[in-house]
Coordinates of C-alpha atoms and ligand atoms in Angstrom, one line a residue:
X3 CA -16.4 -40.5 38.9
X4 CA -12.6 -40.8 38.8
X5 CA -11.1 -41.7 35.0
X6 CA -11.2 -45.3 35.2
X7 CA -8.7 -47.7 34.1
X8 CA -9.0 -48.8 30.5
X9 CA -8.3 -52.5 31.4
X10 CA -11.8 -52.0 32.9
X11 CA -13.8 -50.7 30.6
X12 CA -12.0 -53.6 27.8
X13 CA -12.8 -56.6 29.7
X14 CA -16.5 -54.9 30.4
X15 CA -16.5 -54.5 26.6
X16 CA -15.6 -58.2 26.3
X17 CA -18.5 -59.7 28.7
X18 CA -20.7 -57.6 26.5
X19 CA -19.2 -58.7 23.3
X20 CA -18.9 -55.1 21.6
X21 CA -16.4 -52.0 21.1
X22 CA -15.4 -49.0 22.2
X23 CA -14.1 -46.2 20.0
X24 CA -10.9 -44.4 21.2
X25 CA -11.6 -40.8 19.5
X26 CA -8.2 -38.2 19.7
X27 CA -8.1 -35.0 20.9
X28 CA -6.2 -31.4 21.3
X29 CA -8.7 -29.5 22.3
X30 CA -11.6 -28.1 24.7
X31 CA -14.3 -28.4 21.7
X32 CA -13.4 -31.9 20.8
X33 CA -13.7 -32.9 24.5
X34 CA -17.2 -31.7 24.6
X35 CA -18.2 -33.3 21.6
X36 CA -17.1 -36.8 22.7
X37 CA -18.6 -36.0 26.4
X38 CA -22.1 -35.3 24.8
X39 CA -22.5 -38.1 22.6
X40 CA -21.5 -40.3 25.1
X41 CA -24.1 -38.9 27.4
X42 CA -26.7 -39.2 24.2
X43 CA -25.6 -42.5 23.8
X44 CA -25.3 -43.5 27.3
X45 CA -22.0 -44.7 26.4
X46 CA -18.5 -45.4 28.4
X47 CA -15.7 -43.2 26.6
X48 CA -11.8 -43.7 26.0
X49 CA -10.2 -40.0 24.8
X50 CA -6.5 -40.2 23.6
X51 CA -3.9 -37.3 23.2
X52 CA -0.9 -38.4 21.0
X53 CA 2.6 -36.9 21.8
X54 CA 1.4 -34.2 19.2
X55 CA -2.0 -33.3 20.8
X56 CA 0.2 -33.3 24.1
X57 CA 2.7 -30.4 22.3
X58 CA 0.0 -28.6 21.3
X59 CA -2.2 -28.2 24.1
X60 CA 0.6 -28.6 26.5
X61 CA -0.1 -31.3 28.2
X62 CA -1.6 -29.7 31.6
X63 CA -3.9 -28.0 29.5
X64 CA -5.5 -31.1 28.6
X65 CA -5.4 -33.0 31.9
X66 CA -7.5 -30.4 33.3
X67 CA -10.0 -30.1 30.5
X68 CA -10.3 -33.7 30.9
X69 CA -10.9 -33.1 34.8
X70 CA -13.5 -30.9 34.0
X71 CA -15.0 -33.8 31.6
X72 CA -15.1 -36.4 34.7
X73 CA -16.6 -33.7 36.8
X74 CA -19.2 -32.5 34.2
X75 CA -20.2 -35.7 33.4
X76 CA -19.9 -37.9 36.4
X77 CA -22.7 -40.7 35.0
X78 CA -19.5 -41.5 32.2
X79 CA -16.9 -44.1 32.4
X80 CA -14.1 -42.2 31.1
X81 CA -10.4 -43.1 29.9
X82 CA -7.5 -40.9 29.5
X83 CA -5.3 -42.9 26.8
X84 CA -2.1 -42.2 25.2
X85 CA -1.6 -42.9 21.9
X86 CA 1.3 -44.3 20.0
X87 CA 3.7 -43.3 23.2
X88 CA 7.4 -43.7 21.7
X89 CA 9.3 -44.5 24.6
X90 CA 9.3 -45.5 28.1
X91 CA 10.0 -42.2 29.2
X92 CA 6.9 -40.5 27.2
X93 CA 4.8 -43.4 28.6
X94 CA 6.0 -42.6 32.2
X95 CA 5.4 -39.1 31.7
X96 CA 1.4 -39.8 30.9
X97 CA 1.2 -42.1 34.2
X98 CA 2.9 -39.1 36.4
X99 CA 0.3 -36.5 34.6
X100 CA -2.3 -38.6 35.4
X101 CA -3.1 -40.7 32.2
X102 CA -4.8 -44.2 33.2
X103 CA -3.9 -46.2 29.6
X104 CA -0.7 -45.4 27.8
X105 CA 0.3 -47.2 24.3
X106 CA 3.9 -48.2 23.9
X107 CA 4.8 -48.3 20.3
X108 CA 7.2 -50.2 20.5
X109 CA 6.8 -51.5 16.7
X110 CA 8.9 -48.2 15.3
X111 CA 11.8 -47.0 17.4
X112 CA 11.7 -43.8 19.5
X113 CA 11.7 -41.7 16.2
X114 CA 8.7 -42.8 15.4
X115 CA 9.0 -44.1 11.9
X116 CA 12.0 -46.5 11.9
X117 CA 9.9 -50.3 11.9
X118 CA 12.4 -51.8 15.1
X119 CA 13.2 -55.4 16.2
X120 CA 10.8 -57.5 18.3
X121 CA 13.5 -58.3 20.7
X122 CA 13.4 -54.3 20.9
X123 CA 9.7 -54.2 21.2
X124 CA 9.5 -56.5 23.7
X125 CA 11.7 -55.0 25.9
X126 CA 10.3 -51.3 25.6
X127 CA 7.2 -52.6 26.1
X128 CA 7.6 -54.6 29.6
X129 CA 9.7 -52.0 30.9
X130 CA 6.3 -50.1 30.4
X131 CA 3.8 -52.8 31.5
X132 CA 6.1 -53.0 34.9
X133 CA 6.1 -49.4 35.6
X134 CA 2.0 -48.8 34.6
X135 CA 0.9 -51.9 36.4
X136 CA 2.5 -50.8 39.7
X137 CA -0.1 -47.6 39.3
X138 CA -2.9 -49.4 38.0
X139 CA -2.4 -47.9 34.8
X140 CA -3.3 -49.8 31.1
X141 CA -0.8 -50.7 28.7
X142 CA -1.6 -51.2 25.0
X143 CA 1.4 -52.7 23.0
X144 CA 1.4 -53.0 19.0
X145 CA 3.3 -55.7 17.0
X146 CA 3.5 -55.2 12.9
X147 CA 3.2 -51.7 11.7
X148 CA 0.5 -49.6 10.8
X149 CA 0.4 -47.8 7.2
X150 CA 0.9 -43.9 6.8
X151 CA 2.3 -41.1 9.2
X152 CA -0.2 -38.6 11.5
X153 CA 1.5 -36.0 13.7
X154 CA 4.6 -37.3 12.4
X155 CA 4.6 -40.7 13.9
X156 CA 4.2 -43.6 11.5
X157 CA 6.0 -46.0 9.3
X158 CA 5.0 -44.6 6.3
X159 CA 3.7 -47.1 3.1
X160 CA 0.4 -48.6 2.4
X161 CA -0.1 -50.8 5.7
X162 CA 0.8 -53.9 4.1
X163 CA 4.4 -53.8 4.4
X164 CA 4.8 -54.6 7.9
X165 CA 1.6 -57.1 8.9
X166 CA 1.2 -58.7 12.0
X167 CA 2.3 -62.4 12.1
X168 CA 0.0 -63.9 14.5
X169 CA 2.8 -66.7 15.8
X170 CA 4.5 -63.2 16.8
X171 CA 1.8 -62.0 18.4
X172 CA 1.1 -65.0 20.6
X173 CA 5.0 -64.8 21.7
X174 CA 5.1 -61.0 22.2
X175 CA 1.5 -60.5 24.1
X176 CA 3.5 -63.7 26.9
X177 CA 6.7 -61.6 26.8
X178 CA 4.9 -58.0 27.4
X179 CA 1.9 -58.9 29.7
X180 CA 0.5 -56.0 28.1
X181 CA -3.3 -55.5 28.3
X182 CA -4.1 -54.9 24.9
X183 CA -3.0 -55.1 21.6
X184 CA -2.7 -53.1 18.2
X185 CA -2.5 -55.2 15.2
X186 CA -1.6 -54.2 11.4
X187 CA -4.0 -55.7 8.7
X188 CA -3.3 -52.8 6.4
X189 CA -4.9 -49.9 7.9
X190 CA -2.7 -46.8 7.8
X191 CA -3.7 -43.7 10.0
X192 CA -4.6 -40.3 8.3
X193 CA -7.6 -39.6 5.6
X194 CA -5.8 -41.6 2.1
X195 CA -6.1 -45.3 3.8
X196 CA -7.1 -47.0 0.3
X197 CA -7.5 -45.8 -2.9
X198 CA -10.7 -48.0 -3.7
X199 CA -13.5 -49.7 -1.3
X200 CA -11.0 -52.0 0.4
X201 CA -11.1 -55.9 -0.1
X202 CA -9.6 -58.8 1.4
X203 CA -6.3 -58.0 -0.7
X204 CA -6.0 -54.7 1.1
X205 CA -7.7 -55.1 4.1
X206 CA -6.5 -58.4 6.6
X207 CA -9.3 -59.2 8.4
X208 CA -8.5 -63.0 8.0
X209 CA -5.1 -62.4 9.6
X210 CA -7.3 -61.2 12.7
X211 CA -9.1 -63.7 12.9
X212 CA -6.2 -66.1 13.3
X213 CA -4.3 -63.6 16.3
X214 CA -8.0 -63.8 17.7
X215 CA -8.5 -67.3 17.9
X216 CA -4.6 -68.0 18.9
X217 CA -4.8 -65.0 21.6
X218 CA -8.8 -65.4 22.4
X219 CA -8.5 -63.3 25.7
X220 CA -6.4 -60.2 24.3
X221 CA -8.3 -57.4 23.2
X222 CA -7.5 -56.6 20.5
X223 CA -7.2 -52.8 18.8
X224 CA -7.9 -51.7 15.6
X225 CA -6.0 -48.3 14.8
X226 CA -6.3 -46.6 11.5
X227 CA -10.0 -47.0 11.7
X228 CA -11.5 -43.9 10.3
X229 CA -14.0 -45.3 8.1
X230 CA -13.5 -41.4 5.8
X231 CA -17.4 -41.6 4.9
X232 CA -18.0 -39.8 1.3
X233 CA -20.5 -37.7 2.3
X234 CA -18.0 -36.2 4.9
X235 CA -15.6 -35.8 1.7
X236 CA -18.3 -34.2 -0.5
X237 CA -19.3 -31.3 2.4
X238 CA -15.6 -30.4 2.3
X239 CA -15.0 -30.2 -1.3
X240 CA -18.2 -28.4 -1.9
X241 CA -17.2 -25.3 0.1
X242 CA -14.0 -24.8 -1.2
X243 CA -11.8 -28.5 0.0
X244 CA -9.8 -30.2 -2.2
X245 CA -9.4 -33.5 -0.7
X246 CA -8.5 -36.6 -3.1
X247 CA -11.1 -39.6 -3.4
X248 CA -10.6 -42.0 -0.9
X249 CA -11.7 -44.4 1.2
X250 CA -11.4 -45.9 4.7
X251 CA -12.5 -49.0 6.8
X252 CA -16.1 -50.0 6.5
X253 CA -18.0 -49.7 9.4
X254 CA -19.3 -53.4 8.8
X255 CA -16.0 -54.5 8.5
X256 CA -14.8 -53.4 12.1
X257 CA -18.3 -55.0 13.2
X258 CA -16.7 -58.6 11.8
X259 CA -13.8 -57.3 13.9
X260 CA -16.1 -57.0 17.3
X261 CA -16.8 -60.0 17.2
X262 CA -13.5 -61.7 16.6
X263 CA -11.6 -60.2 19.6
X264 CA -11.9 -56.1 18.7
X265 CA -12.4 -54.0 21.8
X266 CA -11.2 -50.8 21.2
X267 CA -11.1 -48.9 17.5
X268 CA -9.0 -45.8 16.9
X269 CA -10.9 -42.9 14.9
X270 CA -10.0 -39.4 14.4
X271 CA -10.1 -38.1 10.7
X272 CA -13.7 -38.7 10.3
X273 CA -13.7 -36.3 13.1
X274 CA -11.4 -34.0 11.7
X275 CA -13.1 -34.0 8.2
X276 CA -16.3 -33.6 10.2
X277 CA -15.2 -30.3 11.6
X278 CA -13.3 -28.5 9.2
X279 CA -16.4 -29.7 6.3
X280 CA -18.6 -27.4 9.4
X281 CA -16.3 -24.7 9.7
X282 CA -15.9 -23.9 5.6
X283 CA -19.3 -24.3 5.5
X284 CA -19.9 -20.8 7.3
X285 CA -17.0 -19.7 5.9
X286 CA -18.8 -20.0 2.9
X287 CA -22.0 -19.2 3.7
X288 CA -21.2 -16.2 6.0
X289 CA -18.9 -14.7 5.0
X290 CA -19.7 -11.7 7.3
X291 CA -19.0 -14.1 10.3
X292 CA -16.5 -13.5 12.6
X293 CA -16.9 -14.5 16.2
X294 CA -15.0 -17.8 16.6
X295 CA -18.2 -19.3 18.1
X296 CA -20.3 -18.8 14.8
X297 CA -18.1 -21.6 13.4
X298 CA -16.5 -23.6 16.4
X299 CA -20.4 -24.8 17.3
X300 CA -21.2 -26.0 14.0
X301 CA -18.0 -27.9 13.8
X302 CA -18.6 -29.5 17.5
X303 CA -21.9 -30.4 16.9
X304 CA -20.4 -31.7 13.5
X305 CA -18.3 -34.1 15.3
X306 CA -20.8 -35.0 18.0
X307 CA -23.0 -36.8 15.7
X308 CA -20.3 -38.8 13.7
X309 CA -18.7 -40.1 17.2
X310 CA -22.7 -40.8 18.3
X311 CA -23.3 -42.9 15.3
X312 CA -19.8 -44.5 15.7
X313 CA -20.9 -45.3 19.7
X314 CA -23.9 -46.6 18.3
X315 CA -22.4 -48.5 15.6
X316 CA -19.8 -50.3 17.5
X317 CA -22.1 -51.7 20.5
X318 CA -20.9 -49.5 23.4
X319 CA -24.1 -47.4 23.4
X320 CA -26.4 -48.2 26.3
X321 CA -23.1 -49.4 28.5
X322 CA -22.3 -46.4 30.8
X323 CA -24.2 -47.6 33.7
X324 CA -23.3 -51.6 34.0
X325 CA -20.6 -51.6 36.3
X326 CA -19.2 -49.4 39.1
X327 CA -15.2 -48.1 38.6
X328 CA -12.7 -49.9 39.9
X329 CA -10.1 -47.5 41.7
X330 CA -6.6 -47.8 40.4
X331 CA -5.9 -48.7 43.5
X332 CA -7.7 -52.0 43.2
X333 CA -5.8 -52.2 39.7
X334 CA -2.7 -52.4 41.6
X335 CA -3.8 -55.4 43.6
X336 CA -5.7 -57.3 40.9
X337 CA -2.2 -57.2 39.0
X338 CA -0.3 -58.4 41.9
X339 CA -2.5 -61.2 43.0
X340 CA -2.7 -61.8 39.4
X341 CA -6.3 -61.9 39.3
X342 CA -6.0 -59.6 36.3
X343 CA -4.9 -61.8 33.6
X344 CA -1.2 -60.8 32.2
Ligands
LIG22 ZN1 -2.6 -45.4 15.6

């Protein structure tokens, strides 16, 4: 099947009350990990490239790898999702290439760290919800910022500078007609999210709540969502990694999130600590090894199992086959006769 729209998938995710991870990629390996625990799983798929994932596999590189995924595994519902695009332009750029969700970050200003004005944001964003909805195309908007900087986007701090007020949210989902929303509760991207087992201090889960039950129909997104297991930590450090002790978001506590309004939850460094704890372990152990494949399958089998678990763990497991794929096409008309909510 053709990628499908991510609007699709959300409001599929919504009848069925449960999540779908959004797992980042750059490359060919991390592709076919996603692809084959979603087939284990039986589960519909969203894959995201960020502006740097786009640099460094230059961008057609990608598209086509992600062909190759649709044709491969033709039973999967799959989305192509930008992440944190910084302008309209970038966003545009995905939808020409072929992209069926973008995100417009319009929280931060095109350099991607300076927090911006809503008025700002809301602009940006629309300007992007026009131009993707006239193509069928997803738009996920984000209001408050997110903690921390990955592939030098980010706002930098702890993620509790910048929370989402959910009175702004309400106004800026009207304004926007986006399809989706990021929220900050105090997540930060990257592996050093908090420095103990996060509580209700650190960690805003009541402040969802509240944008759920003012905006019950949005879907909401939870980025920064890693949940940086220890045991992932400890393969690392015991072949030769130095990473500091830290800790991300509880899987249980993104469960709470599911069922107050979550559909879609962001995860890539327990994927990225899951690959590079494979590949020092035959470093290590093998030191005689030197054919690229001798480490590369370890570390994508590595990753197929955490984003398994994390399909299993967030409901979407068992949901590949429940609906048939709506061309984009058809998204076009749904958001003209408005039968699509905006
Ligand atoms: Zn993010």
């Amino acid at each position: 099947m053709p990628l499908v729209s991510m609007r699709q998938l959300l409001d599929e995710a919504a009848k069925g009350g449960y999540g779908v991870g959004a797992f980042n990629v750059n490359n060919m390996e991390q592709i076919q990990s996603i692809m084959e625990a979603a087939r284990e799983t039986q589960s519909p798929v969203i894959i995201q490239a960020s502006r740097g994932a786009r640099a460094y596999s230059q961008d057609r590189f990608l598209y086509h790898l992600m062909l190759a995924a649709t044709e491969l595994y033709p039973e999967i519902p799959t989305v192509l999702h930008l992440d944190h695009g910084n302008s309209p332009e970038t966003c545009q750029s995905a939808i020409d290439m072929g992209f069926t969700s973008v995100m417009m970050d319009g929280s931060l200003m095109p350099d991607g760290k300076t927090p911006s004005s809503f008025e700002y944001n809301v602009e940006a964003t629309r300007k992007v919800v026009e131009a993707a909805h006239a193509k069928g195309v997803t738009v996920e908007g984000e209001i408050g910022c997110l903690g921390g900087i990955e592939d030098g986007h980010g706002a930098g701090g702890d993620g509790l500078s910048h929370l989402t007020d959910p009175d702004q949210a309400v106004e800026f989902v009207k304004a926007t007609g986006v399809d989706a929303l990021a929220i900050a509760i105090g997540t930060s991207h990257g592996a050093y999210k908090f420095t103990s087992k996060p509580t209700g201090e650190t960690l805003k889960m009541e402040t969802l709540i509240a944008i759920h039950k003012r905006l019950p129909t949005t879907h909401l997104v939870m980025h920064g969502s890693s949940s940086v297991p220890k045991e992932l930590q400890d393969i690392i450090n015991q072949f030769g990694g130095k990473l500091k002790p830290t800790w991300g978001v509880p899987v249980e506590e993104i469960q709470l999130g599911i069922r107050n309004g979550v559909r879609k939850i962001n995860v890539d460094t327990d994927n990225r600590l899951a690959i590079t704890g494979a590949i020092r372990k035959v470093f290590m152990e093998k030191p005689e090894e030197f054919d690229p494949r001798s480490y590369m399958k370890p570390a994508r089998e590595a990753m197929k199992k955490v984003v398994a678990q994390r399909m299993t763990q967030f409901g979407q497991a068992g949901h590949a086959k429940d609906y048939a794929p709506i061309p984009l096409t058809e998204m076009v008309k749904r958001y003209q006769s408005e039968t699509v909510a905006v």
